Amino acid sequence: VPTQRYKLTVAYRGTAYYGWQTQYTSNTWKGPPPPNDELPTVQGVLRRALGGVLNHPVTIVGSSRTDSGVHAEGQVAHFDSDQAQIPVEGMRMAVNHQLPDDILVKSIEVAPPGFDAILWTVSKRYEYVVWNELNRDPFAADLAFHRWMPLDVVRMAEAAKYFEGTHDFASFAKPGHKRETTVRTVHSMSVVKEGSRIVIGVEGSGFLWHMVRIMAGTLIEVGIGKRFEPKDMAAMLAAKDRRAAGLTAPPHGLYLQWINYDEGSGFSGQGSPEEQEE
Amino acid sequence: VPTQRYKLTVAYRGTAYYGWQTQYTSNTWKGPPPPNDELPTVQGVLRRALGGVLNHPVTIVGSSRTDSGVHAEGQVAHFDSDQAQIPVEGMRMAVNHQLPDDILVKSIEVAPPGFDAILWTVSKRYEYVVWNELNRDPFAADLAFHRWMPLDVVRMAEAAKYFEGTHDFASFAKPGHKRETTVRTVHSMSVVKEGSRIVIGVEGSGFLWHMVRIMAGTLIEVGIGKRFEPKDMAAMLAAKDRRAAGLTAPPHGLYLQWINYDEGSGFSGQGSPEEQEE
């Protein structure tokens, strides 16, 4: 049976996991890691569930390495299998049956030859959710960042417009990112109030490590109105220095919403290999 | 300083707790329980937080003993304190600061003399939430009961009408409830579809142990349409036998929504002492 490549779309609540990427407790380990040394990660849990269903070891390559506590509505990964006799919807149902309640495989699709979840990425959307009420929400404390002071959403939206376009986002990257370039393109960015929630949405070709969380933290400070004005965003970008921007918002407000591919044309996209993102 | 009675309204996500009521791991213990023997309960966490703020030991009496995993939007309790110099809103903020993120004190009010959170209860509302989609919701798996098969909400609502009025609910009580009477009054009951959620709402003077969960489980079986018809509810009530009703729905779909008092008149309500409810 020839080996087939598959595209997998997955949603997860990141609260219980050490992020997407498989990690080991002994990170100075020289040889192969010992059994049971693995920390709980979404990739690790998925790998075991999928391997159990397919009855062979599976390597899962995810598009975005989401950090500990970060959520996803539409993370995308690829994997290979020669178990082509299993229909994809049956495979999906069987994997979901093996997975814990906080991870859901939304779809498994047969992918075009050579499909790569990282390299074929054309664009992505992240959302950062703020719970803007005096009282916290005891049912969703891990699903949004609680800020009780009133935030000025109009000013936040005005500031967000400065991030649209192609810029050097060095001021909005965690130092130590090891990227060749810190230039990225933000296609659109918006700030919308939905009841007690403020949703910061951003779409782009790719994002640097902590980039969305630093932009969100900075916009929250603009919304408070004491430290930053919307127009300060221009000088922040120009500084190319992390210290020029605002605070890094915590991971539990961040959602990877979707990843867009241009599979039909075999177009390899604008994406670059993402070593560590968000 | 004279001792003052207070009314406390609290919301909590029940997932992490062994229910409302303080419990000990050694339930056969004869003398006072040893330190650190207490299981995590909402009452226990609240008692310590409130005691820390008031700087004296506090006894908290809650209206409903919600079971492990059951949530509350509006549990009510009373307690006494002679720290009348602390304004109630300051007390509330300080207690919330001490509490974990999944418990929120919504209000603290000075109560009329003799106010009793159990005895003064006039009526209560519970909601049972079903997530009725093929896919589970990975962000709220502990906040609704996932049933993937399509449920007929019109039939469920028709069946719910049989529970309205004053009936002997012996068929809808967990055996071992030790109540003098199993007669209760349901003021109103509804089944509403809100997107992928089905909300079963019930208001009444009081409820027996597991009563809402057994009614919800039975209505879900009516919604599936294989085992029960709406008109079967009449015979179920008449049987006065737990075996006549349907399955007990799991605790994580249940919410104590509110408790109503007639404080102004000092009216002591229709409530009876609730030894164990839901």
CSV table of C-alpha atoms in Angstrom, one decimal, chain A residues 11-14 71-73 89 92-93 95-106 134-143 255, chain B residues 11-14 71-73 89 92-93 95-106 134-143 255:
chain,number,residue,atom,x,y,z
A,11,ALA,CA,-8.9,22.4,18.2
A,12,TYR,CA,-7.7,22.4,21.7
A,13,ARG,CA,-7.9,24.1,25.1
A,14,GLY,CA,-4.3,24.6,25.9
A,71,HIS,CA,-5.5,27.6,22.7
A,72,ALA,CA,-6.3,26.6,19.1
A,73,GLU,CA,-9.5,26.6,17.1
A,89,GLU,CA,-14.0,10.3,8.7
A,92,ARG,CA,-11.3,11.0,12.7
A,93,MET,CA,-14.0,9.5,14.8
A,95,VAL,CA,-8.9,9.3,17.0
A,96,ASN,CA,-11.4,11.6,18.8
A,97,HIS,CA,-12.6,8.6,20.8
A,98,GLN,CA,-9.1,8.1,22.0
A,99,LEU,CA,-8.4,11.8,22.8
A,100,PRO,CA,-9.2,13.6,26.0
A,101,ASP,CA,-12.1,16.0,26.1
A,102,ASP,CA,-10.0,19.1,25.6
A,103,ILE,CA,-8.6,18.1,22.2
A,104,LEU,CA,-10.9,17.7,19.1
A,105,VAL,CA,-9.8,16.6,15.6
A,106,LYS,CA,-12.1,18.7,13.4
A,134,LEU,CA,-15.2,44.2,37.1
A,135,ASN,CA,-15.9,40.5,38.0
A,136,ARG,CA,-14.0,37.6,36.6
A,137,ASP,CA,-15.8,34.8,34.8
A,138,PRO,CA,-15.4,31.8,37.0
A,139,PHE,CA,-16.4,29.5,34.2
A,140,ALA,CA,-13.7,30.7,31.7
A,141,ALA,CA,-10.9,32.0,33.8
A,142,ASP,CA,-8.4,30.1,31.6
A,143,LEU,CA,-10.0,31.1,28.3
A,255,TYR,CA,-6.2,31.5,20.2
B,11,ALA,CA,-20.9,31.6,41.4
B,12,TYR,CA,-18.5,28.6,40.8
B,13,ARG,CA,-17.3,26.2,38.3
B,14,GLY,CA,-17.7,22.9,40.1
B,71,HIS,CA,-21.8,24.4,38.9
B,72,ALA,CA,-23.6,27.5,40.3
B,73,GLU,CA,-24.4,30.9,38.9
B,89,GLU,CA,-18.2,45.8,48.8
B,92,ARG,CA,-16.4,41.2,48.6
B,93,MET,CA,-13.4,42.5,46.7
B,95,VAL,CA,-12.6,37.8,49.5
B,96,ASN,CA,-12.5,37.5,45.7
B,97,HIS,CA,-8.8,38.4,45.8
B,98,GLN,CA,-8.2,35.4,48.1
B,99,LEU,CA,-10.3,33.0,46.1
B,100,PRO,CA,-9.2,30.9,43.2
B,101,ASP,CA,-10.3,31.9,39.7
B,102,ASP,CA,-13.2,29.4,39.5
B,103,ILE,CA,-15.1,30.9,42.4
B,104,LEU,CA,-16.6,34.4,42.4
B,105,VAL,CA,-18.5,36.1,45.2
B,106,LYS,CA,-21.1,38.1,43.3
B,134,LEU,CA,-21.6,15.7,16.5
B,135,ASN,CA,-18.3,17.2,17.7
B,136,ARG,CA,-17.6,17.9,21.4
B,137,ASP,CA,-16.7,21.4,22.5
B,138,PRO,CA,-13.0,21.1,23.6
B,139,PHE,CA,-13.2,24.4,25.4
B,140,ALA,CA,-16.3,23.5,27.6
B,141,ALA,CA,-16.3,19.8,28.0
B,142,ASP,CA,-16.8,20.1,31.7
B,143,LEU,CA,-19.6,22.7,31.3
B,255,TYR,CA,-26.2,24.7,37.1
